[in-house]
Coordinates of C-alpha atoms in Angstrom, one line a residue:
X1 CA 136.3 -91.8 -166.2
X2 CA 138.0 -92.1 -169.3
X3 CA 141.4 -93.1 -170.4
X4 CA 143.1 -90.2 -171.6
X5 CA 141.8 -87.9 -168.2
X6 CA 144.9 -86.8 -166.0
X7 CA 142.3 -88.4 -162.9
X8 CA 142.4 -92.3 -164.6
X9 CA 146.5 -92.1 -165.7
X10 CA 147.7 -89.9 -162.4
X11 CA 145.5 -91.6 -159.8
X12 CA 142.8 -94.7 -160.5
X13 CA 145.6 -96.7 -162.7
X14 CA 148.4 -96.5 -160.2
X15 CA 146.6 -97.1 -157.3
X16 CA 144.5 -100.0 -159.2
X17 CA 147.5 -101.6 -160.4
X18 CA 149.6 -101.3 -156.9
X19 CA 146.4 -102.7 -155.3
X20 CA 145.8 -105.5 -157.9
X21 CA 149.8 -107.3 -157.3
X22 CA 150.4 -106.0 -153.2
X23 CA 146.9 -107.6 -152.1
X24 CA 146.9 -111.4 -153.3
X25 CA 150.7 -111.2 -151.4
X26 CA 148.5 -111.7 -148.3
X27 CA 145.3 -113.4 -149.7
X28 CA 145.2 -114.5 -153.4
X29 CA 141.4 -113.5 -153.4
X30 CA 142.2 -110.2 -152.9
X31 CA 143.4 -109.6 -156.2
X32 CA 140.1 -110.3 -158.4
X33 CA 137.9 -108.7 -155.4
X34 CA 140.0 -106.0 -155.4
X35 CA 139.6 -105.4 -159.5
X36 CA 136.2 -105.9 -159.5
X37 CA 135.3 -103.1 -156.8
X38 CA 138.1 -100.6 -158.8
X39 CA 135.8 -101.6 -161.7
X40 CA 132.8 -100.7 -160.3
X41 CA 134.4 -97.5 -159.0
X42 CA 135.5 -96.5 -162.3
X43 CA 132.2 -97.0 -163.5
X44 CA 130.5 -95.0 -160.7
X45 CA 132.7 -92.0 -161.3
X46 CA 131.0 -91.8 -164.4
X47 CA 127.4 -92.8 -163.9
X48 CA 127.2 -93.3 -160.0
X49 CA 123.6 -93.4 -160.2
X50 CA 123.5 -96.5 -162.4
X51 CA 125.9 -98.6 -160.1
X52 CA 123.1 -100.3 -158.7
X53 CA 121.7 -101.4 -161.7
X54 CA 124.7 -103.1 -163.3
X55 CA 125.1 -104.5 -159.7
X56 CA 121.5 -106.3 -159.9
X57 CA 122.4 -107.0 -163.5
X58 CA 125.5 -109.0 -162.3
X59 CA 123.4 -111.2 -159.1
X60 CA 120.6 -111.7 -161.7
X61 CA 122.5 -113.3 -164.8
X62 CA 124.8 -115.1 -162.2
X63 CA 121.8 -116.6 -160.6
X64 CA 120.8 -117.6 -164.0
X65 CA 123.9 -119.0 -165.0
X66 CA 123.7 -120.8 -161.9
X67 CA 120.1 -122.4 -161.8
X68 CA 121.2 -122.9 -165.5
X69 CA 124.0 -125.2 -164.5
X70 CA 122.3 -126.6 -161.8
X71 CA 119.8 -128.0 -163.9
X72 CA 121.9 -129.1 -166.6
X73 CA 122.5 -127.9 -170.7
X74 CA 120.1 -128.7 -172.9
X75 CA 117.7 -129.4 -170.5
X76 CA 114.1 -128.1 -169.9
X77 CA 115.1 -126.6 -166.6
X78 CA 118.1 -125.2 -168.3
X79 CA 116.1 -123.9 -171.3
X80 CA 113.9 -122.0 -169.0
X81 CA 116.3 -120.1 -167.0
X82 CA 118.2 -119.3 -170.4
X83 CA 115.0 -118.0 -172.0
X84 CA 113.9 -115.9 -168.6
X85 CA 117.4 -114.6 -168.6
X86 CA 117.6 -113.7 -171.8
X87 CA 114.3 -112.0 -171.7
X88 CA 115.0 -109.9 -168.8
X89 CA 118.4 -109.2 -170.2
X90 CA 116.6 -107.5 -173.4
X91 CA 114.0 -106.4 -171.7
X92 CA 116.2 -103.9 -170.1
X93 CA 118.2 -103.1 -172.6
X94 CA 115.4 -102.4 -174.4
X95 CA 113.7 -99.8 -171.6
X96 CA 116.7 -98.0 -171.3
X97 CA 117.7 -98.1 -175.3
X98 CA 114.8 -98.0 -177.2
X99 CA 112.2 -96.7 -175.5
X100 CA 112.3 -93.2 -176.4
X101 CA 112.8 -94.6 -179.8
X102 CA 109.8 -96.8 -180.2
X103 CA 107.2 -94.0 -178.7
X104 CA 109.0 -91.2 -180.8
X105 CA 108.8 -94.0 -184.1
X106 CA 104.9 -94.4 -183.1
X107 CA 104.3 -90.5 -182.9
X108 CA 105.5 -90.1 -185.8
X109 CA 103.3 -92.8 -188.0
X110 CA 100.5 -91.9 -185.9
X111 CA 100.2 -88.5 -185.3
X112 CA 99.9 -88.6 -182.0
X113 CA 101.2 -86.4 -179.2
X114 CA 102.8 -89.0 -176.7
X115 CA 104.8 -86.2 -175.0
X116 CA 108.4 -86.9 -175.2
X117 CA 110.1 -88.9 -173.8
X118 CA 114.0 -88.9 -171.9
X119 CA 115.9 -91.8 -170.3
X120 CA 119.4 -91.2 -169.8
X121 CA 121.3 -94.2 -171.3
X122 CA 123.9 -95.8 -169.1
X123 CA 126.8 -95.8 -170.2
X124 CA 128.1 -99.3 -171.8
X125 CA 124.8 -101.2 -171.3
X126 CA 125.0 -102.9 -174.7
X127 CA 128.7 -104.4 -174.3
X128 CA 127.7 -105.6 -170.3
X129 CA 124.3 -106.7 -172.0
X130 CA 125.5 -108.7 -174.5
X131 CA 128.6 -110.2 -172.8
X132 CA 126.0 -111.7 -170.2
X133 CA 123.6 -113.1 -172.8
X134 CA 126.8 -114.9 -174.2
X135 CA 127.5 -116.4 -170.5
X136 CA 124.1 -117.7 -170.3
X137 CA 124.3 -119.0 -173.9
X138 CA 127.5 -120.8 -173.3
X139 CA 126.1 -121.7 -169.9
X140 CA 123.5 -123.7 -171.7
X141 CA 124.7 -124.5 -174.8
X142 CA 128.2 -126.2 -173.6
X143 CA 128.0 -126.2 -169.7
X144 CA 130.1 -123.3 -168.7
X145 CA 129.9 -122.2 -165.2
X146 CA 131.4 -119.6 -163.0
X147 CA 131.0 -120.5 -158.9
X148 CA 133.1 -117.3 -157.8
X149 CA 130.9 -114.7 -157.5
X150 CA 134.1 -112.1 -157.5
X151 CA 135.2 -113.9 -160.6
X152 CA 131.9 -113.2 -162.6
X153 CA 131.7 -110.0 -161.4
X154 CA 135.0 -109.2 -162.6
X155 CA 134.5 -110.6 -165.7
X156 CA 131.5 -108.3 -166.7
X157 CA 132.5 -105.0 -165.0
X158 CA 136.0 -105.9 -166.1
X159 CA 136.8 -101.8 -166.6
X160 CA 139.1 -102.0 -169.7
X161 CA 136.5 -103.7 -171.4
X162 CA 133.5 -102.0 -169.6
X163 CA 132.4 -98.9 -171.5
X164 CA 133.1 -100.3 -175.1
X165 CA 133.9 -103.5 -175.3
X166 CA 135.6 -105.6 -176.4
X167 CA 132.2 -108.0 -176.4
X168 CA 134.0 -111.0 -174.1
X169 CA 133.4 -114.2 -173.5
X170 CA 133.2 -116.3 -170.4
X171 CA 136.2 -118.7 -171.9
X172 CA 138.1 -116.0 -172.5
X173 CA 138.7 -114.9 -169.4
X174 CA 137.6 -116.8 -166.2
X175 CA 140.6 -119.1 -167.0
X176 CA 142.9 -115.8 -166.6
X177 CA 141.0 -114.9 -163.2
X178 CA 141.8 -118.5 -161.9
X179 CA 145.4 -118.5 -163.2
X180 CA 148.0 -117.7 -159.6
X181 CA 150.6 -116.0 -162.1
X182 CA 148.1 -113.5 -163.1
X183 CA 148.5 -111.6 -159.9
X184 CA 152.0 -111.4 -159.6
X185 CA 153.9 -108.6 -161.0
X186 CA 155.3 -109.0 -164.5
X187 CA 157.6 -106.1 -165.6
X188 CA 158.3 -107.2 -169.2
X189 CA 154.0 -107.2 -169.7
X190 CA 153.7 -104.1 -166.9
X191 CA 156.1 -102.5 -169.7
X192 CA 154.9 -103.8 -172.3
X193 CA 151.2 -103.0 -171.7
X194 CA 152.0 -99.5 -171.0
X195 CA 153.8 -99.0 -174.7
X196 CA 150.6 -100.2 -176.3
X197 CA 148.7 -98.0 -173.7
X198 CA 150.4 -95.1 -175.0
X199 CA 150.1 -96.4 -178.9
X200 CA 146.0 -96.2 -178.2
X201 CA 146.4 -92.4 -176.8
X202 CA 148.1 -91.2 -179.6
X203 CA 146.0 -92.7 -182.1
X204 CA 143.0 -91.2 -179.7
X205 CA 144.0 -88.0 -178.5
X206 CA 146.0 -86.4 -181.6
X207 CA 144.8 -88.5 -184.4
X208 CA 141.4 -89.3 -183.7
X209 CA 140.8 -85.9 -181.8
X210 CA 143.0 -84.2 -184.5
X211 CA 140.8 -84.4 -187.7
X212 CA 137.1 -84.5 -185.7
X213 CA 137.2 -80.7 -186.1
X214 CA 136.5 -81.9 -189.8
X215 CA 134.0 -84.7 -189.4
X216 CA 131.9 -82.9 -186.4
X217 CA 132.0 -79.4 -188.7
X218 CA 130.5 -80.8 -191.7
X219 CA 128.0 -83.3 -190.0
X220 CA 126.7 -80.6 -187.7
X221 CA 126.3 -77.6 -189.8
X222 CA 124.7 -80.4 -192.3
X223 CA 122.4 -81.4 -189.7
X224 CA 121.7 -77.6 -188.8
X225 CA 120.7 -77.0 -192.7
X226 CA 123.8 -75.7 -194.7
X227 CA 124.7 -77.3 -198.1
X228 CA 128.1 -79.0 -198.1
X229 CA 130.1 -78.3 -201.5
X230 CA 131.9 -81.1 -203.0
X231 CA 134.9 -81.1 -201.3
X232 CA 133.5 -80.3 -198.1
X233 CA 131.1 -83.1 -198.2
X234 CA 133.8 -85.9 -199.1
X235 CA 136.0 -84.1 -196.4
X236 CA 133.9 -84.5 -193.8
X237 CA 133.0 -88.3 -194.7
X238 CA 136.3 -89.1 -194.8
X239 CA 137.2 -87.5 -192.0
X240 CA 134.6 -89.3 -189.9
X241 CA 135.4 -92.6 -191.8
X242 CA 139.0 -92.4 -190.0
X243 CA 138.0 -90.4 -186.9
X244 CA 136.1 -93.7 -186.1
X245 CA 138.9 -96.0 -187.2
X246 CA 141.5 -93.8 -184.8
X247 CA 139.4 -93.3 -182.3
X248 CA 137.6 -96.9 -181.8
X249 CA 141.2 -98.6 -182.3
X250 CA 142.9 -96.0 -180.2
X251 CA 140.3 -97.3 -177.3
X252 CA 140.9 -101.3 -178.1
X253 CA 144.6 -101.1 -178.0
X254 CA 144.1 -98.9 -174.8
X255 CA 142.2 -101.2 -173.2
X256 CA 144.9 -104.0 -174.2
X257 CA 147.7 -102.2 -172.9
X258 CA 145.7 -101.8 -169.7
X259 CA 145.1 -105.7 -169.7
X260 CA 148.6 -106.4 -170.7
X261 CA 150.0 -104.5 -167.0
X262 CA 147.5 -106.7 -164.9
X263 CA 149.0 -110.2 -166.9
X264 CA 145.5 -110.3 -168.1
X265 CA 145.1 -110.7 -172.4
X266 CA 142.0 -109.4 -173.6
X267 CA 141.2 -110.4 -177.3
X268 CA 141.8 -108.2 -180.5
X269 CA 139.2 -106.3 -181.8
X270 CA 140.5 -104.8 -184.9
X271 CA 143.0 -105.8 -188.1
X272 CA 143.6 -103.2 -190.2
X273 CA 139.9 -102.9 -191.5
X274 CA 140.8 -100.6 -194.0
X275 CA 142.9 -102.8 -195.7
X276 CA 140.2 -105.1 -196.8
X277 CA 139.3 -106.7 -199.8
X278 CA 135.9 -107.6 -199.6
X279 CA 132.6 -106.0 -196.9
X280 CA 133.0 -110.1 -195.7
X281 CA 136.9 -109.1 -195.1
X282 CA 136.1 -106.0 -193.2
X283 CA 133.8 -107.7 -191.0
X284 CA 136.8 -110.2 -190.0
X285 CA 138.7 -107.2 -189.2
X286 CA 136.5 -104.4 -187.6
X287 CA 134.5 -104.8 -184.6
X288 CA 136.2 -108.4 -184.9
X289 CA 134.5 -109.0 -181.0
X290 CA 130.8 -108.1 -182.1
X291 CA 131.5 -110.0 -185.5
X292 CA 132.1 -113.1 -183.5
X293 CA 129.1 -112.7 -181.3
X294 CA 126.7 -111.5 -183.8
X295 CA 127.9 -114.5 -186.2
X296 CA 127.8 -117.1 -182.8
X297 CA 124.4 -116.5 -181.5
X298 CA 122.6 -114.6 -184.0
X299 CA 123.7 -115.4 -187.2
X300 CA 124.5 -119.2 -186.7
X301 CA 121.6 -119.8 -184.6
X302 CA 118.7 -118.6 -187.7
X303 CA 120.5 -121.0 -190.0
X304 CA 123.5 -119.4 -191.0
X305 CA 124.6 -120.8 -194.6
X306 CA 123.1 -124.4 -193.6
X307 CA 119.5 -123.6 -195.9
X308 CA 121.1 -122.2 -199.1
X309 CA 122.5 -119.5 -200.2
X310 CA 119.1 -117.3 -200.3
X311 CA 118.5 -118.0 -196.7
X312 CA 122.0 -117.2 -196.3
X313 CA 121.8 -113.9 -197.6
X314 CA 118.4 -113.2 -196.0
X315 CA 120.2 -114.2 -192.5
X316 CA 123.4 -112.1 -193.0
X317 CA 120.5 -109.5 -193.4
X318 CA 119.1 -110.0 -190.8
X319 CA 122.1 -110.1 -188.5
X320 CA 123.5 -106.9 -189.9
X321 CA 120.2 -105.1 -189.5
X322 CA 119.7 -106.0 -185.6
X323 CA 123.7 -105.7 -185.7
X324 CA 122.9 -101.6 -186.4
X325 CA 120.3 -101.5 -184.0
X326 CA 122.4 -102.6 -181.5
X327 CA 124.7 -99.8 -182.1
X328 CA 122.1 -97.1 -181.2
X329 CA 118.1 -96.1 -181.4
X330 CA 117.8 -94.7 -184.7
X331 CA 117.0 -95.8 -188.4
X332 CA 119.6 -94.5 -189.4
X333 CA 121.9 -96.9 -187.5
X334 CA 118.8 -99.9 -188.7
X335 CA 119.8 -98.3 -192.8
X336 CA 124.0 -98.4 -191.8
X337 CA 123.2 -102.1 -190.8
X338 CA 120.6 -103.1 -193.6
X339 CA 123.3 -101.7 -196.3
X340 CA 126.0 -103.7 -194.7
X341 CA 123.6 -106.8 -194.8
X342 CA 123.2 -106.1 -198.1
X343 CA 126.7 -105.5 -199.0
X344 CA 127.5 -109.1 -197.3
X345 CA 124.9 -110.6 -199.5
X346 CA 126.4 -109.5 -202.5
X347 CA 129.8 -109.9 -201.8
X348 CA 129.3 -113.7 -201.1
X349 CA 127.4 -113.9 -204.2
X350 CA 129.8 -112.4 -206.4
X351 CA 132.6 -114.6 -204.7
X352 CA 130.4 -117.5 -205.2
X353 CA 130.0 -116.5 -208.8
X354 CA 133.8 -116.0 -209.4
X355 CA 135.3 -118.6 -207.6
X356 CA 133.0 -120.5 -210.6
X357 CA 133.8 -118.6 -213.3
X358 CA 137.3 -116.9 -213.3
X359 CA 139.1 -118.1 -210.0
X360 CA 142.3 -116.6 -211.6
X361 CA 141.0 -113.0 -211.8
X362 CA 140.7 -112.9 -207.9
X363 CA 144.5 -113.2 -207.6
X364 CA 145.2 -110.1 -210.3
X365 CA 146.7 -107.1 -208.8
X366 CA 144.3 -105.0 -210.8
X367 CA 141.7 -107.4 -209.3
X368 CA 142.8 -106.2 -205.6
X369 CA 142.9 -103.1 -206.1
X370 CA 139.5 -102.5 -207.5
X371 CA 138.3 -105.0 -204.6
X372 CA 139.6 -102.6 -202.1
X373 CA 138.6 -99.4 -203.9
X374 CA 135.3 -100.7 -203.9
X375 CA 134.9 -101.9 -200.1
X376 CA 136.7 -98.8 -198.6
X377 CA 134.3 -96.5 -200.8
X378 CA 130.8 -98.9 -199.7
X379 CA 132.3 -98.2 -196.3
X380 CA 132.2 -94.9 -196.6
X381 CA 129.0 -94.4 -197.9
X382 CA 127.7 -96.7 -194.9
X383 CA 129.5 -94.3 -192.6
X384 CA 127.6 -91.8 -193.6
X385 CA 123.9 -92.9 -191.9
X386 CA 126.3 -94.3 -189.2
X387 CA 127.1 -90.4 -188.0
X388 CA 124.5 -88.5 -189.4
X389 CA 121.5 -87.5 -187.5
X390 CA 118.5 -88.0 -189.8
X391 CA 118.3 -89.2 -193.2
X392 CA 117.6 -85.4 -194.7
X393 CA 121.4 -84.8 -193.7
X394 CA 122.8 -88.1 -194.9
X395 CA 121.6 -87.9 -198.1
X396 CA 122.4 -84.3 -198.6
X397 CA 126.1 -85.3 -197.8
X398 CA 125.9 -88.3 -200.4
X399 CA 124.0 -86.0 -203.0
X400 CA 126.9 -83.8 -202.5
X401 CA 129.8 -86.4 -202.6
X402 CA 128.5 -87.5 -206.0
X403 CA 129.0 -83.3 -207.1
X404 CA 125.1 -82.7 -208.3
X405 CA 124.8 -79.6 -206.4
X406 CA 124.8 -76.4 -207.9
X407 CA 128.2 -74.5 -207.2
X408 CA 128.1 -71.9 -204.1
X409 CA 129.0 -68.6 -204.9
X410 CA 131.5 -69.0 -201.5
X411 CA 133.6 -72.3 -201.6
X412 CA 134.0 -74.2 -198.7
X413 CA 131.5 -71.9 -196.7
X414 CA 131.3 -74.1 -193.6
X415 CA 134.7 -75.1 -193.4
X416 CA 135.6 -71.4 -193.4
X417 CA 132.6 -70.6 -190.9
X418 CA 134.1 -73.1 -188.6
X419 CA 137.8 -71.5 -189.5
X420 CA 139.0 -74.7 -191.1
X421 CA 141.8 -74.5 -193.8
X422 CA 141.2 -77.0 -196.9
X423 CA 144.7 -77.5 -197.0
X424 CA 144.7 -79.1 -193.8
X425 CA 142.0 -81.3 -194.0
X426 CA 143.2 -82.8 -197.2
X427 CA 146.5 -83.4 -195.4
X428 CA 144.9 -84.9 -192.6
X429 CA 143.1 -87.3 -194.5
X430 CA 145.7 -88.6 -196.6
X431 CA 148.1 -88.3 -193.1
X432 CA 145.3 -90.9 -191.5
X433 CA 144.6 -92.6 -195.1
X434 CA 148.1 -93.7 -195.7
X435 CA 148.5 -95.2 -191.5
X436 CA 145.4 -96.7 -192.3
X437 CA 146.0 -98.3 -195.5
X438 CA 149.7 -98.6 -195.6
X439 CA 151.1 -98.1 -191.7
X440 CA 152.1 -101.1 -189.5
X441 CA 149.3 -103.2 -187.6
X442 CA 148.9 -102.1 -184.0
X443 CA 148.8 -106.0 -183.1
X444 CA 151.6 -107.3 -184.8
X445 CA 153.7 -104.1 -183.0
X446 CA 152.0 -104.6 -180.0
X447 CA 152.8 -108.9 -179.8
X448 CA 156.8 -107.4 -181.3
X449 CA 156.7 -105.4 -178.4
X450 CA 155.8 -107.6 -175.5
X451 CA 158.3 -110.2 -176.9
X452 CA 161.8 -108.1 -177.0
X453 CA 160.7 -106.7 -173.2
X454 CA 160.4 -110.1 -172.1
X455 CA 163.6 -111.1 -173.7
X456 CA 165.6 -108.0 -173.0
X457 CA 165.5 -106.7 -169.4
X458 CA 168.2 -103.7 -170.4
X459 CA 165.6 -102.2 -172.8
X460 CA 162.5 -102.6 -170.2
X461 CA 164.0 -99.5 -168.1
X462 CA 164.7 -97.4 -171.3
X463 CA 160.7 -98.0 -172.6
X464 CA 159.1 -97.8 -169.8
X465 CA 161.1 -94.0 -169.3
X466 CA 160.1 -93.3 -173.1
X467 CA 156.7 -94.4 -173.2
X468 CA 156.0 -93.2 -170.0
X469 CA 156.6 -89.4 -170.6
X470 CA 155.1 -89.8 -174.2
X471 CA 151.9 -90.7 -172.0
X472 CA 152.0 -87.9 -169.6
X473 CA 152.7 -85.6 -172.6
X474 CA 149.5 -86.9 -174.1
X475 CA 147.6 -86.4 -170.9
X476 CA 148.7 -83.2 -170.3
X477 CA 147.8 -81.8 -173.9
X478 CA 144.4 -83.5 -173.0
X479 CA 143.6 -81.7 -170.5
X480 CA 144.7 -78.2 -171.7
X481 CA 141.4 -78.2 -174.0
X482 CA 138.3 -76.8 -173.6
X483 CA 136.7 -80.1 -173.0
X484 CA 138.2 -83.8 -172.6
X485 CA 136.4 -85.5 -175.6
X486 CA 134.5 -88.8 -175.0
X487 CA 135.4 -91.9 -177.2
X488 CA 132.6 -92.3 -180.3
X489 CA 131.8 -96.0 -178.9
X490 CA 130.6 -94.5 -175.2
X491 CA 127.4 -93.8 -176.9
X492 CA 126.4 -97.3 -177.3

């Protein structure tokens, strides 16, 4: 079910939200029960078939995490359970993600005909995956346990956070499932929650959605063979570069909003990424919930920057390669997460080297600027593996971006094949470019907002009538397309 579908904002949000504050009236237990079975609704709706195995995925890490705290952190017993749970954890991930993958990979160096090979991927099993290896983690590392089985259940199906993430932890929100206040009715967040709701379905459904035409135009007829001219190959990297942004933030402050009605605060996953100085600065601001996990139980647990700056920048390697093949079962997502490796490596080197050399330099305007030219464009080119489909058409696109092609003899031949104007993609990109790089953070107007309908109940009625229609606008233009378009994250 997705967010933006006249079926989740006309029907499955109301009657979740009624449910969530009129049941704990009678029994506070309701409330969580009731969440985690809309959850696991809103997941069947989608993938109905896979219910059962996210089910068993839930009794099996919960059993873990209990035997785990029944025998005690840092305890033989306890390692055992964590390393079994772990295992099985990954070994299902693995079946479902990277099967095909591996026997396809093996085919190929071989030579061999292994048949091929289709598993249908369920939908979120990376973000439910890893937010269960974290609760076993924790459950070893510092003792956290979770008795009520509603309450852990909740916590991973969680259906905000479900499909894409955010990546949560245990602490994060078991406190907030405990917490009496949370189930009753709050119309300054209720409102509150629904302005940000509708500030994620803009940015998905007319920005994100808007310049796709753009991104998936030039990446597919690539992939299909045609030769992108100049402009057409920068257009339709930077169209993807902020289709992703819009689209991936659109969903996080969605997801907020949602959190924000139910008195429930899910952590912020991105801060203006675009803005950043530095690859090290645009890891603390995209993803910002993977970051922290990849840095917490991958990164810090080979060594992190305790054995030197060359095992430093070998594990930051690391990391960032396992970190792209986490996002999906091709090299080129392994090459989008070995470059940003990489360009981690040699951005802390170069800091390293500055901070010793010119400290001055790094506060010089002309300094920042370059910084950020530099970061946005290595982003870019890192987009480009990130969307295409094989390396042939993600180096055709860079070999094109960099204008050694010969000239066509037709211009902009698959943007007018596809019956896009240049005009308007140019306007869309510097339209997104300058929200991106110059507009407002979504947080900061999100955390402005909560606080004056909090303070003001006069203005409460007056936004929730605004923001309200502006929604149903949204989801009516949705649905008058040909076809309701997924969210780019679903795939992982």
């Amino acid at each position: 079910m997705l967010f933006t579908s006249a079926a989740f904002a006309f029907l499955f949000l109301p009657i979740t939200v009624a449910g969530f504050f009129l049941l704990p009236q009678k029994w506070r237990p309701w409330g969580a029960s009731w969440l985690f079975v809309a959850s696991l609704f809103f997941y069947g709706y989608w993938m109905p078939s896979y219910v059962v195995l996210l089910l068993v995925s839930i009794v099996w890490n919960y059993l873990a995490g209990m035997r785990i705290a029944a025998a005690g952190g840092r305890t033989p017993g306890g390692r055992f359970w964590l390393i079994l749970g772990v295992t099985v954890d990954l070994l299902l991930l693995a079946y479902f993600k990277y099967a095909a993958f591996l026997v396809n990979s093996v085919a190929a160096v071989s030579g061999l005909d292994l048949g091929p090979v289709q598993i249908t991927l369920p939908i979120g099993i990376s973000f439910f995956t890893f937010t269960q290896i974290a609760f076993l983690a924790d459950a070893y590392q510092k003792g956290t346990r979770e008795y009520a089985f509603s309450h852990y259940g909740l916590f991973v199906t969680y259906f905000p956070h479900l499909i894409a993430g955010p990546v949560l932890h245990h602490a994060q929100m078991m406190p907030q499932f405990r917490d009496a206040s949370t189930y009753r009715l709050n119309t300054g967040n209720l409102v509150g929650g629904l302005a940000i709701f509708a500030l994620g379905l803009f940015k998905k459904v007319v920005l994100a959605d808007g310049v796709a035409p753009y991104a998936d135009g030039v990446f597919n007829a690539v992939h299909h063979g045609a030769t992108p001219d100049l402009v057409e190959a920068w257009m339709g990297a930077l169209a993807y570069t902020f289709q992703l942004y819009f689209d991936f933030s659109g969903y996080s402050d969605m997801a907020i909003g949602l959190s924000w009605m139910l008195n429930i605060r899910l952590p912020y996953n991105f801060d203006s990424p675009y803005k950043a100085l530095s690859i090290s600065d645009f890891w603390r601001r995209w993803h910002m919930s993977l970051s922290n996990f990849l840095r917490d139980y991958l990164y810090i647990p080979l060594g992190g920057n305790r054995k030197g700056p060359t095992r430093r920048y070998v594990n930051l390697f690391i990391t960032m390669l396992l970190g792209g093949l986490w996002h999906g079962a091709a090299w080129t997502f392994v090459v989008w997460g070995g470059l940003h490796g990489l360009y981690l490596a040699i951005d802390h080197a170069f800091s390293a080297l500055m901070a010793r050399i010119a400290p001055r330099w790094t506060r010089h305007v002309i300094y920042r600027l370059a910084a950020w030219a530099l970061t946005f464009l290595s982003v870019v080119v890192a987009w480009v593996f990130f969307r295409a489909e094989s390396f042939t058409s993600a180096f055709r696109i860079l070999h094109a971006m960099t204008g050694h092609l010969p000239a066509a003899d037709q211009p902009h031949t698959i943007l007018w094949n596809d019956g896009l104007a240049v005009a308007t993609g140019v306007l869309w990109c510097a339209v997104l470019g300058a929200l991106a790089f110059l507009g407002p953070n979504s947080n900061r107007i999100g955390e402005r907002t909560l606080a004056l309908v909090r303070e003001r109940a006069g203005l409460r009625a007056l936004l929730a009538g605004a923001v309200t229609t502006a929604a149903i606008l949204l989801v009516l233009i949705n649905e008058t397309r040909d076809s309701l378009s997924a969210f780019i994250y679903f795939n992982f």
